[in-house]
GROMACS .gro file of C-alpha atoms in nm:
model
  351
    1MET     CA    1   0.339   1.813  -0.437
    2LYS     CA    2   0.498   1.509  -0.274
    3LYS     CA    3   0.809   1.388  -0.459
    4ILE     CA    4   0.966   1.044  -0.441
    5LYS     CA    5   1.314   1.013  -0.585
    6LEU     CA    6   1.383   0.666  -0.721
    7ALA     CA    7   1.718   0.518  -0.815
    8VAL     CA    8   1.621   0.295  -1.107
    9ILE     CA    9   1.837  -0.008  -1.193
   10PRO     CA   10   1.683  -0.217  -1.473
   11GLY     CA   11   1.980  -0.452  -1.445
   12ASP     CA   12   1.991  -0.754  -1.673
   13GLY     CA   13   1.768  -0.948  -1.909
   14ILE     CA   14   1.397  -0.881  -1.882
   15GLY     CA   15   1.466  -0.624  -1.612
   16THR     CA   16   1.543  -0.383  -1.895
   17GLU     CA   17   1.191  -0.448  -2.029
   18VAL     CA   18   0.965  -0.471  -1.725
   19VAL     CA   19   1.119  -0.178  -1.536
   20PRO     CA   20   1.034   0.084  -1.804
   21ALA     CA   21   0.684  -0.064  -1.828
   22SER     CA   22   0.642  -0.029  -1.452
   23LEU     CA   23   0.762   0.330  -1.452
   24LYS     CA   24   0.487   0.411  -1.704
   25VAL     CA   25   0.238   0.262  -1.458
   26LEU     CA   26   0.380   0.460  -1.165
   27ASP     CA   27   0.364   0.784  -1.363
   28THR     CA   28   0.006   0.709  -1.462
   29ILE     CA   29  -0.121   0.648  -1.111
   30ALA     CA   30   0.064   0.957  -0.985
   31ASP     CA   31  -0.100   1.170  -1.257
   32VAL     CA   32  -0.446   1.023  -1.207
   33HIS     CA   33  -0.443   1.043  -0.830
   34GLY     CA   34  -0.258   1.375  -0.807
   35GLY     CA   35  -0.035   1.513  -0.537
   36LEU     CA   36   0.256   1.284  -0.614
   37LYS     CA   37   0.548   1.298  -0.856
   38PHE     CA   38   0.829   1.054  -0.917
   39GLU     CA   39   1.179   1.168  -0.999
   40TYR     CA   40   1.399   0.902  -1.159
   41GLU     CA   41   1.773   0.865  -1.177
   42HIS     CA   42   1.869   0.577  -1.403
   43PHE     CA   43   2.173   0.354  -1.348
   44ASP     CA   44   2.303   0.107  -1.606
   45TYR     CA   45   2.463  -0.122  -1.347
   46GLY     CA   46   2.457  -0.492  -1.432
   47CYS     CA   47   2.639  -0.759  -1.629
   48ASP     CA   48   2.691  -0.543  -1.941
   49TYR     CA   49   2.837  -0.274  -1.716
   50TYR     CA   50   3.071  -0.536  -1.572
   51LEU     CA   51   3.191  -0.641  -1.917
   52GLN     CA   52   3.280  -0.279  -1.991
   53HIS     CA   53   3.420  -0.174  -1.654
   54GLY     CA   54   3.522  -0.490  -1.466
   55GLU     CA   55   3.276  -0.421  -1.182
   56MET     CA   56   2.899  -0.447  -1.139
   57MET     CA   57   2.859  -0.083  -1.035
   58ALA     CA   58   3.067   0.234  -1.031
   59ALA     CA   59   3.306   0.299  -0.743
   60ASP     CA   60   3.073   0.573  -0.615
   61GLY     CA   61   2.762   0.370  -0.694
   62MET     CA   62   2.648   0.313  -0.337
   63GLU     CA   63   2.692   0.680  -0.254
   64ARG     CA   64   2.480   0.782  -0.552
   65LEU     CA   65   2.211   0.523  -0.482
   66GLY     CA   66   2.202   0.641  -0.123
   67GLN     CA   67   2.082   0.984  -0.233
   68SER     CA   68   1.747   0.836  -0.343
   69ASP     CA   69   1.433   0.772  -0.140
   70SER     CA   70   1.417   0.412  -0.266
   71VAL     CA   71   1.587   0.182  -0.514
   72PHE     CA   72   1.372   0.023  -0.786
   73LEU     CA   73   1.553  -0.283  -0.922
   74GLY     CA   74   1.469  -0.509  -1.214
   75ALA     CA   75   1.680  -0.823  -1.223
   76VAL     CA   76   2.044  -0.912  -1.167
   77GLY     CA   77   2.244  -1.182  -1.339
   78ASP     CA   78   2.330  -1.340  -1.673
   79ALA     CA   79   2.559  -1.637  -1.630
   80SER     CA   80   2.645  -1.635  -2.001
   81LYS     CA   81   2.820  -1.303  -1.940
   82VAL     CA   82   2.926  -1.296  -1.574
   83PRO     CA   83   2.939  -1.578  -1.314
   84ASP     CA   84   2.643  -1.555  -1.078
   85HIS     CA   85   2.853  -1.522  -0.763
   86ILE     CA   86   3.017  -1.212  -0.910
   87SER     CA   87   2.697  -1.048  -1.035
   88LEU     CA   88   2.497  -1.111  -0.718
   89TRP     CA   89   2.766  -1.017  -0.467
   90GLY     CA   90   2.870  -0.719  -0.677
   91LEU     CA   91   2.525  -0.561  -0.704
   92LEU     CA   92   2.217  -0.712  -0.540
   93LEU     CA   93   2.377  -0.847  -0.223
   94LYS     CA   94   2.609  -0.549  -0.199
   95ILE     CA   95   2.308  -0.316  -0.187
   96ARG     CA   96   2.126  -0.536   0.064
   97LYS     CA   97   2.420  -0.550   0.301
   98GLU     CA   98   2.557  -0.197   0.278
   99PHE     CA   99   2.211  -0.037   0.297
  100GLN     CA  100   2.123  -0.262   0.592
  101LEU     CA  101   1.815  -0.404   0.419
  102GLU     CA  102   1.755  -0.646   0.702
  103ILE     CA  103   1.391  -0.732   0.631
  104ASN     CA  104   1.255  -0.891   0.315
  105VAL     CA  105   0.877  -0.897   0.266
  106ARG     CA  106   0.711  -1.111   0.000
  107PRO     CA  107   0.336  -1.166  -0.046
  108ALA     CA  108   0.169  -1.465  -0.208
  109LYS     CA  109  -0.204  -1.473  -0.280
  110VAL     CA  110  -0.463  -1.606  -0.516
  111PHE     CA  111  -0.442  -1.353  -0.800
  112GLY     CA  112  -0.749  -1.272  -1.008
  113GLY     CA  113  -0.751  -1.453  -1.341
  114ILE     CA  114  -0.426  -1.642  -1.283
  115LYS     CA  115  -0.479  -2.013  -1.232
  116SER     CA  116  -0.302  -2.164  -0.935
  117PRO     CA  117  -0.161  -2.513  -0.993
  118LEU     CA  118  -0.338  -2.613  -0.672
  119ALA     CA  119  -0.667  -2.795  -0.725
  120ASN     CA  120  -0.830  -2.593  -0.446
  121PRO     CA  121  -0.626  -2.286  -0.346
  122LYS     CA  122  -0.903  -2.157  -0.113
  123ASP     CA  123  -0.815  -1.788  -0.157
  124PHE     CA  124  -0.485  -1.804   0.032
  125ASP     CA  125  -0.324  -1.471   0.122
  126ILE     CA  126   0.018  -1.501   0.284
  127ILE     CA  127   0.293  -1.257   0.375
  128VAL     CA  128   0.640  -1.398   0.442
  129VAL     CA  129   0.871  -1.179   0.651
  130ARG     CA  130   1.227  -1.299   0.593
  131GLU     CA  131   1.530  -1.204   0.800
  132ASN     CA  132   1.747  -1.073   0.521
  133SER     CA  133   2.094  -1.003   0.658
  134GLU     CA  134   2.245  -1.305   0.832
  135GLY     CA  135   2.132  -1.657   0.925
  136GLU     CA  136   2.228  -1.929   0.681
  137TYR     CA  137   2.352  -1.676   0.424
  138SER     CA  138   2.635  -1.539   0.633
  139SER     CA  139   2.976  -1.548   0.465
  140VAL     CA  140   3.145  -1.688   0.775
  141GLY     CA  141   3.330  -2.012   0.709
  142GLY     CA  142   3.588  -2.146   0.470
  143ARG     CA  143   3.744  -2.439   0.288
  144MET     CA  144   4.061  -2.630   0.360
  145TYR     CA  145   4.264  -2.930   0.240
  146GLN     CA  146   4.250  -3.075  -0.109
  147GLY     CA  147   4.126  -3.382  -0.290
  148ASP     CA  148   3.918  -3.633  -0.095
  149ASP     CA  149   4.023  -3.463   0.231
  150GLU     CA  150   3.878  -3.126   0.132
  151ILE     CA  151   3.621  -2.985   0.373
  152ALA     CA  152   3.391  -2.683   0.363
  153ILE     CA  153   3.253  -2.510   0.672
  154GLN     CA  154   2.961  -2.269   0.657
  155ASN     CA  155   2.861  -2.097   0.979
  156ASN     CA  156   2.504  -1.983   1.033
  157VAL     CA  157   2.494  -1.655   1.225
  158PHE     CA  158   2.184  -1.558   1.426
  159SER     CA  159   2.191  -1.243   1.638
  160LYS     CA  160   1.911  -1.169   1.881
  161ARG     CA  161   1.883  -0.814   1.748
  162ALA     CA  162   1.820  -0.913   1.385
  163THR     CA  163   1.609  -1.217   1.473
  164LYS     CA  164   1.382  -1.019   1.706
  165GLN     CA  165   1.362  -0.733   1.455
  166ALA     CA  166   1.221  -0.963   1.188
  167MET     CA  167   0.974  -1.112   1.432
  168GLU     CA  168   0.859  -0.771   1.557
  169HIS     CA  169   0.797  -0.667   1.196
  170ALA     CA  170   0.590  -0.981   1.138
  171PHE     CA  171   0.377  -0.917   1.445
  172GLU     CA  172   0.317  -0.557   1.346
  173MET     CA  173   0.205  -0.666   0.999
  174ALA     CA  174  -0.029  -0.926   1.149
  175LYS     CA  175  -0.210  -0.656   1.347
  176SER     CA  176  -0.349  -0.509   1.024
  177ARG     CA  177  -0.426  -0.850   0.872
  178SER     CA  178  -0.576  -1.165   1.025
  179GLY     CA  179  -0.380  -1.153   1.347
  180HIS     CA  180  -0.178  -1.473   1.311
  181VAL     CA  181   0.199  -1.529   1.293
  182THR     CA  182   0.367  -1.858   1.208
  183SER     CA  183   0.735  -1.916   1.284
  184ALA     CA  184   0.938  -2.134   1.048
  185THR     CA  185   1.181  -2.342   1.252
  186LYS     CA  186   1.381  -2.665   1.248
  187SER     CA  187   1.471  -2.703   1.613
  188ASN     CA  188   1.437  -3.082   1.596
  189GLY     CA  189   1.735  -3.101   1.362
  190ILE     CA  190   1.947  -2.786   1.389
  191PHE     CA  191   2.091  -2.797   1.738
  192HIS     CA  192   2.191  -2.440   1.829
  193SER     CA  193   2.043  -2.173   1.602
  194MET     CA  194   1.686  -2.301   1.575
  195PRO     CA  195   1.619  -2.351   1.948
  196PHE     CA  196   1.757  -1.997   1.984
  197TRP     CA  197   1.512  -1.883   1.711
  198ASP     CA  198   1.224  -2.052   1.896
  199GLU     CA  199   1.317  -1.884   2.224
  200VAL     CA  200   1.327  -1.539   2.065
  201PHE     CA  201   0.993  -1.604   1.894
  202LYS     CA  202   0.830  -1.704   2.223
  203GLU     CA  203   0.973  -1.394   2.392
  204THR     CA  204   0.852  -1.167   2.111
  205ALA     CA  205   0.506  -1.324   2.107
  206SER     CA  206   0.468  -1.249   2.479
  207ASP     CA  207   0.485  -0.877   2.395
  208HIS     CA  208   0.198  -0.901   2.146
  209SER     CA  209  -0.114  -1.023   2.320
  210GLY     CA  210  -0.406  -1.081   2.088
  211ILE     CA  211  -0.193  -1.224   1.807
  212GLU     CA  212  -0.224  -1.599   1.758
  213THR     CA  213   0.101  -1.785   1.701
  214MET     CA  214   0.228  -2.118   1.576
  215SER     CA  215   0.573  -2.269   1.521
  216GLN     CA  216   0.618  -2.524   1.246
  217HIS     CA  217   0.918  -2.712   1.114
  218ILE     CA  218   1.027  -2.587   0.774
  219ASP     CA  219   0.981  -2.919   0.593
  220ALA     CA  220   0.625  -2.961   0.716
  221LEU     CA  221   0.556  -2.591   0.661
  222ALA     CA  222   0.671  -2.604   0.299
  223ALA     CA  223   0.447  -2.904   0.239
  224SER     CA  224   0.156  -2.730   0.409
  225PHE     CA  225   0.201  -2.427   0.182
  226VAL     CA  226   0.102  -2.665  -0.096
  227THR     CA  227  -0.170  -2.863   0.082
  228HIS     CA  228  -0.327  -2.598   0.309
  229PRO     CA  229  -0.200  -2.246   0.222
  230GLU     CA  230  -0.521  -2.089   0.348
  231ARG     CA  231  -0.410  -2.162   0.706
  232TYR     CA  232  -0.139  -1.896   0.700
  233ASP     CA  233  -0.141  -1.520   0.746
  234VAL     CA  234   0.205  -1.381   0.830
  235VAL     CA  235   0.501  -1.619   0.834
  236VAL     CA  236   0.838  -1.518   0.979
  237ALA     CA  237   1.146  -1.707   0.871
  238SER     CA  238   1.523  -1.704   0.865
  239ASN     CA  239   1.713  -1.605   0.551
  240LEU     CA  240   1.728  -1.950   0.390
  241PHE     CA  241   1.390  -2.073   0.511
  242GLY     CA  242   1.224  -1.750   0.395
  243ASP     CA  243   1.387  -1.783   0.054
  244ILE     CA  244   1.252  -2.136   0.014
  245LEU     CA  245   0.901  -2.054   0.136
  246THR     CA  246   0.863  -1.753  -0.091
  247ASP     CA  247   0.959  -1.955  -0.398
  248VAL     CA  248   0.693  -2.207  -0.297
  249GLY     CA  249   0.453  -1.916  -0.253
  250ALA     CA  250   0.529  -1.789  -0.603
  251ALA     CA  251   0.480  -2.138  -0.745
  252ILE     CA  252   0.137  -2.186  -0.589
  253MET     CA  253   0.032  -1.845  -0.721
  254GLY     CA  254   0.096  -1.973  -1.071
  255SER     CA  255   0.426  -1.813  -1.175
  256ILE     CA  256   0.737  -1.667  -1.022
  257GLY     CA  257   0.687  -1.392  -1.282
  258ILE     CA  258   0.412  -1.230  -1.073
  259ALA     CA  259   0.586  -1.236  -0.733
  260PRO     CA  260   0.708  -0.906  -0.579
  261SER     CA  261   0.935  -0.827  -0.288
  262ALA     CA  262   1.052  -0.541  -0.068
  263ASN     CA  263   1.393  -0.517   0.100
  264LEU     CA  264   1.345  -0.282   0.392
  265ASN     CA  265   1.583  -0.061   0.587
  266LEU     CA  266   1.428   0.002   0.927
  267ASN     CA  267   1.676   0.245   1.082
  268GLY     CA  268   1.613   0.528   0.834
  269ARG     CA  269   1.979   0.563   0.736
  270HIS     CA  270   1.950   0.420   0.385
  271PRO     CA  271   1.686   0.377   0.115
  272SER     CA  272   1.488   0.056   0.090
  273MET     CA  273   1.498  -0.149  -0.229
  274PHE     CA  274   1.212  -0.301  -0.425
  275GLU     CA  275   1.259  -0.586  -0.673
  276PRO     CA  276   1.049  -0.868  -0.820
  277VAL     CA  277   1.131  -1.225  -0.723
  278HIS     CA  278   1.189  -1.344  -1.079
  279GLY     CA  279   1.532  -1.355  -1.238
  280SER     CA  280   1.660  -1.199  -1.558
  281ALA     CA  281   1.518  -1.476  -1.782
  282PRO     CA  282   1.770  -1.427  -2.067
  283ASP     CA  283   1.592  -1.693  -2.275
  284ILE     CA  284   1.293  -1.463  -2.340
  285VAL     CA  285   1.468  -1.126  -2.367
  286GLY     CA  286   1.352  -0.931  -2.672
  287LYS     CA  287   1.046  -1.146  -2.734
  288GLY     CA  288   0.807  -0.903  -2.566
  289ILE     CA  289   0.646  -1.176  -2.355
  290ALA     CA  290   0.796  -1.104  -2.012
  291ASN     CA  291   0.533  -1.086  -1.741
  292PRO     CA  292   0.526  -0.729  -1.600
  293ILE     CA  293   0.305  -0.819  -1.302
  294GLY     CA  294   0.591  -0.902  -1.064
  295GLN     CA  295   0.761  -0.567  -1.125
  296ILE     CA  296   0.434  -0.371  -1.115
  297TRP     CA  297   0.324  -0.544  -0.793
  298THR     CA  298   0.666  -0.449  -0.657
  299ALA     CA  299   0.579  -0.089  -0.747
  300LYS     CA  300   0.263  -0.130  -0.540
  301MET     CA  301   0.475  -0.233  -0.241
  302LEU     CA  302   0.693   0.074  -0.299
  303LEU     CA  303   0.384   0.297  -0.287
  304ASP     CA  304   0.274   0.136   0.039
  305HIS     CA  305   0.619   0.187   0.188
  306HIS     CA  306   0.604   0.559   0.112
  307GLY     CA  307   0.267   0.600   0.279
  308GLU     CA  308   0.058   0.587  -0.039
  309GLU     CA  309  -0.152   0.284   0.056
  310GLU     CA  310  -0.458   0.416  -0.126
  311MET     CA  311  -0.264   0.435  -0.452
  312GLY     CA  312  -0.119   0.092  -0.383
  313THR     CA  313  -0.463  -0.057  -0.337
  314LEU     CA  314  -0.588   0.106  -0.658
  315LEU     CA  315  -0.290  -0.032  -0.847
  316LEU     CA  316  -0.334  -0.387  -0.718
  317ASP     CA  317  -0.703  -0.371  -0.805
  318ALA     CA  318  -0.624  -0.254  -1.161
  319MET     CA  319  -0.374  -0.536  -1.199
  320GLU     CA  320  -0.620  -0.802  -1.082
  321ARG     CA  321  -0.899  -0.667  -1.300
  322THR     CA  322  -0.662  -0.684  -1.596
  323THR     CA  323  -0.563  -1.045  -1.537
  324ALA     CA  324  -0.919  -1.145  -1.445
  325ASP     CA  325  -1.029  -1.012  -1.785
  326GLY     CA  326  -0.788  -1.255  -1.952
  327PHE     CA  327  -0.496  -1.028  -2.034
  328LEU     CA  328  -0.220  -1.274  -1.949
  329THR     CA  329   0.132  -1.337  -2.071
  330PRO     CA  330   0.236  -1.687  -2.185
  331ASP     CA  331   0.394  -1.790  -1.853
  332VAL     CA  332   0.048  -1.790  -1.694
  333GLY     CA  333  -0.137  -1.945  -1.986
  334GLY     CA  334  -0.213  -1.637  -2.193
  335SER     CA  335  -0.110  -1.506  -2.533
  336HIS     CA  336  -0.071  -1.135  -2.465
  337THR     CA  337   0.250  -0.937  -2.475
  338MET     CA  338   0.409  -0.744  -2.191
  339ASP     CA  339   0.309  -0.416  -2.354
  340GLU     CA  340  -0.053  -0.525  -2.395
  341VAL     CA  341  -0.085  -0.624  -2.029
  342THR     CA  342   0.082  -0.301  -1.919
  343GLU     CA  343  -0.145  -0.086  -2.133
  344GLN     CA  344  -0.451  -0.265  -1.999
  345ILE     CA  345  -0.343  -0.187  -1.642
  346ILE     CA  346  -0.283   0.176  -1.736
  347GLY     CA  347  -0.624   0.194  -1.903
  348ARG     CA  348  -0.799   0.069  -1.591
  349LEU     CA  349  -0.613   0.319  -1.374
  350LYS     CA  350  -0.745   0.600  -1.592
  351LYS     CA  351  -1.108   0.492  -1.567
   0.00000   0.00000   0.00000
């Protein structure tokens, strides 16, 4: 019996609702398929924990999370309780940085039964590989002076190691898909880091014959995600550019509530972390209408990561059959509850 130990952090807001629903789905597919068992250790880290303890996680939190095979996260943040810069840097970004989760992977595709806002989405199926550790989100910089003389300096940090690592991951993913990688750049406007990015991309591409490549400026690329998303297969992007593109990807799918993501550790020293793209949505907490698809699709990515691609495919198929049959939450035009959608997915897994 294969066992996967998950550190489960529901976090804040609807995370406390969609995470338990997703665990029911994971247990179901493990039981139906056989040969796999999940072991859960639950952590109550989040904004309520901060209000009680003055920190987003326990002092030994990273050590305890590090004993798991993967971290399964719901959502982080509730500005009515804790300022966002405290909640994010104290939990989500802390895990990403200390566990060296240097790659973020987010898919966007036409999803059965969920209407894209695009008039003609043409069955797009995109994977964005985002460098997740440095780039525009480095904390290097500072502020000085006061009043009208105040200045702020933010330094973008691009290392060849991390840049090439993200690109190598994108090329490897493309080999099992349509064989095309697009690089998001802005070398016509950002003088140092983006020409460097382009050079590393060209060098990496030369090691992967048979994969078609294209470089496109981020502004044009974001627009093309809306006008011609079917052109793209795997897209590799820096931290900020990848963040922007994946929100566009979620939007053209029909809702950020269905978008999943994986934060990957590639050196084997720490667990990877899986979280949906959506936030904590405090405005709908307790109403039972949160969309569970983003968290459940995230569970599918977790299965793939642990070598259970067959189970992952079965789960994605059950999800799409559920939504195609009209079992939708209000954010995607339906009237069903989170529990109803979850139970429909579970029912299809059992058939």
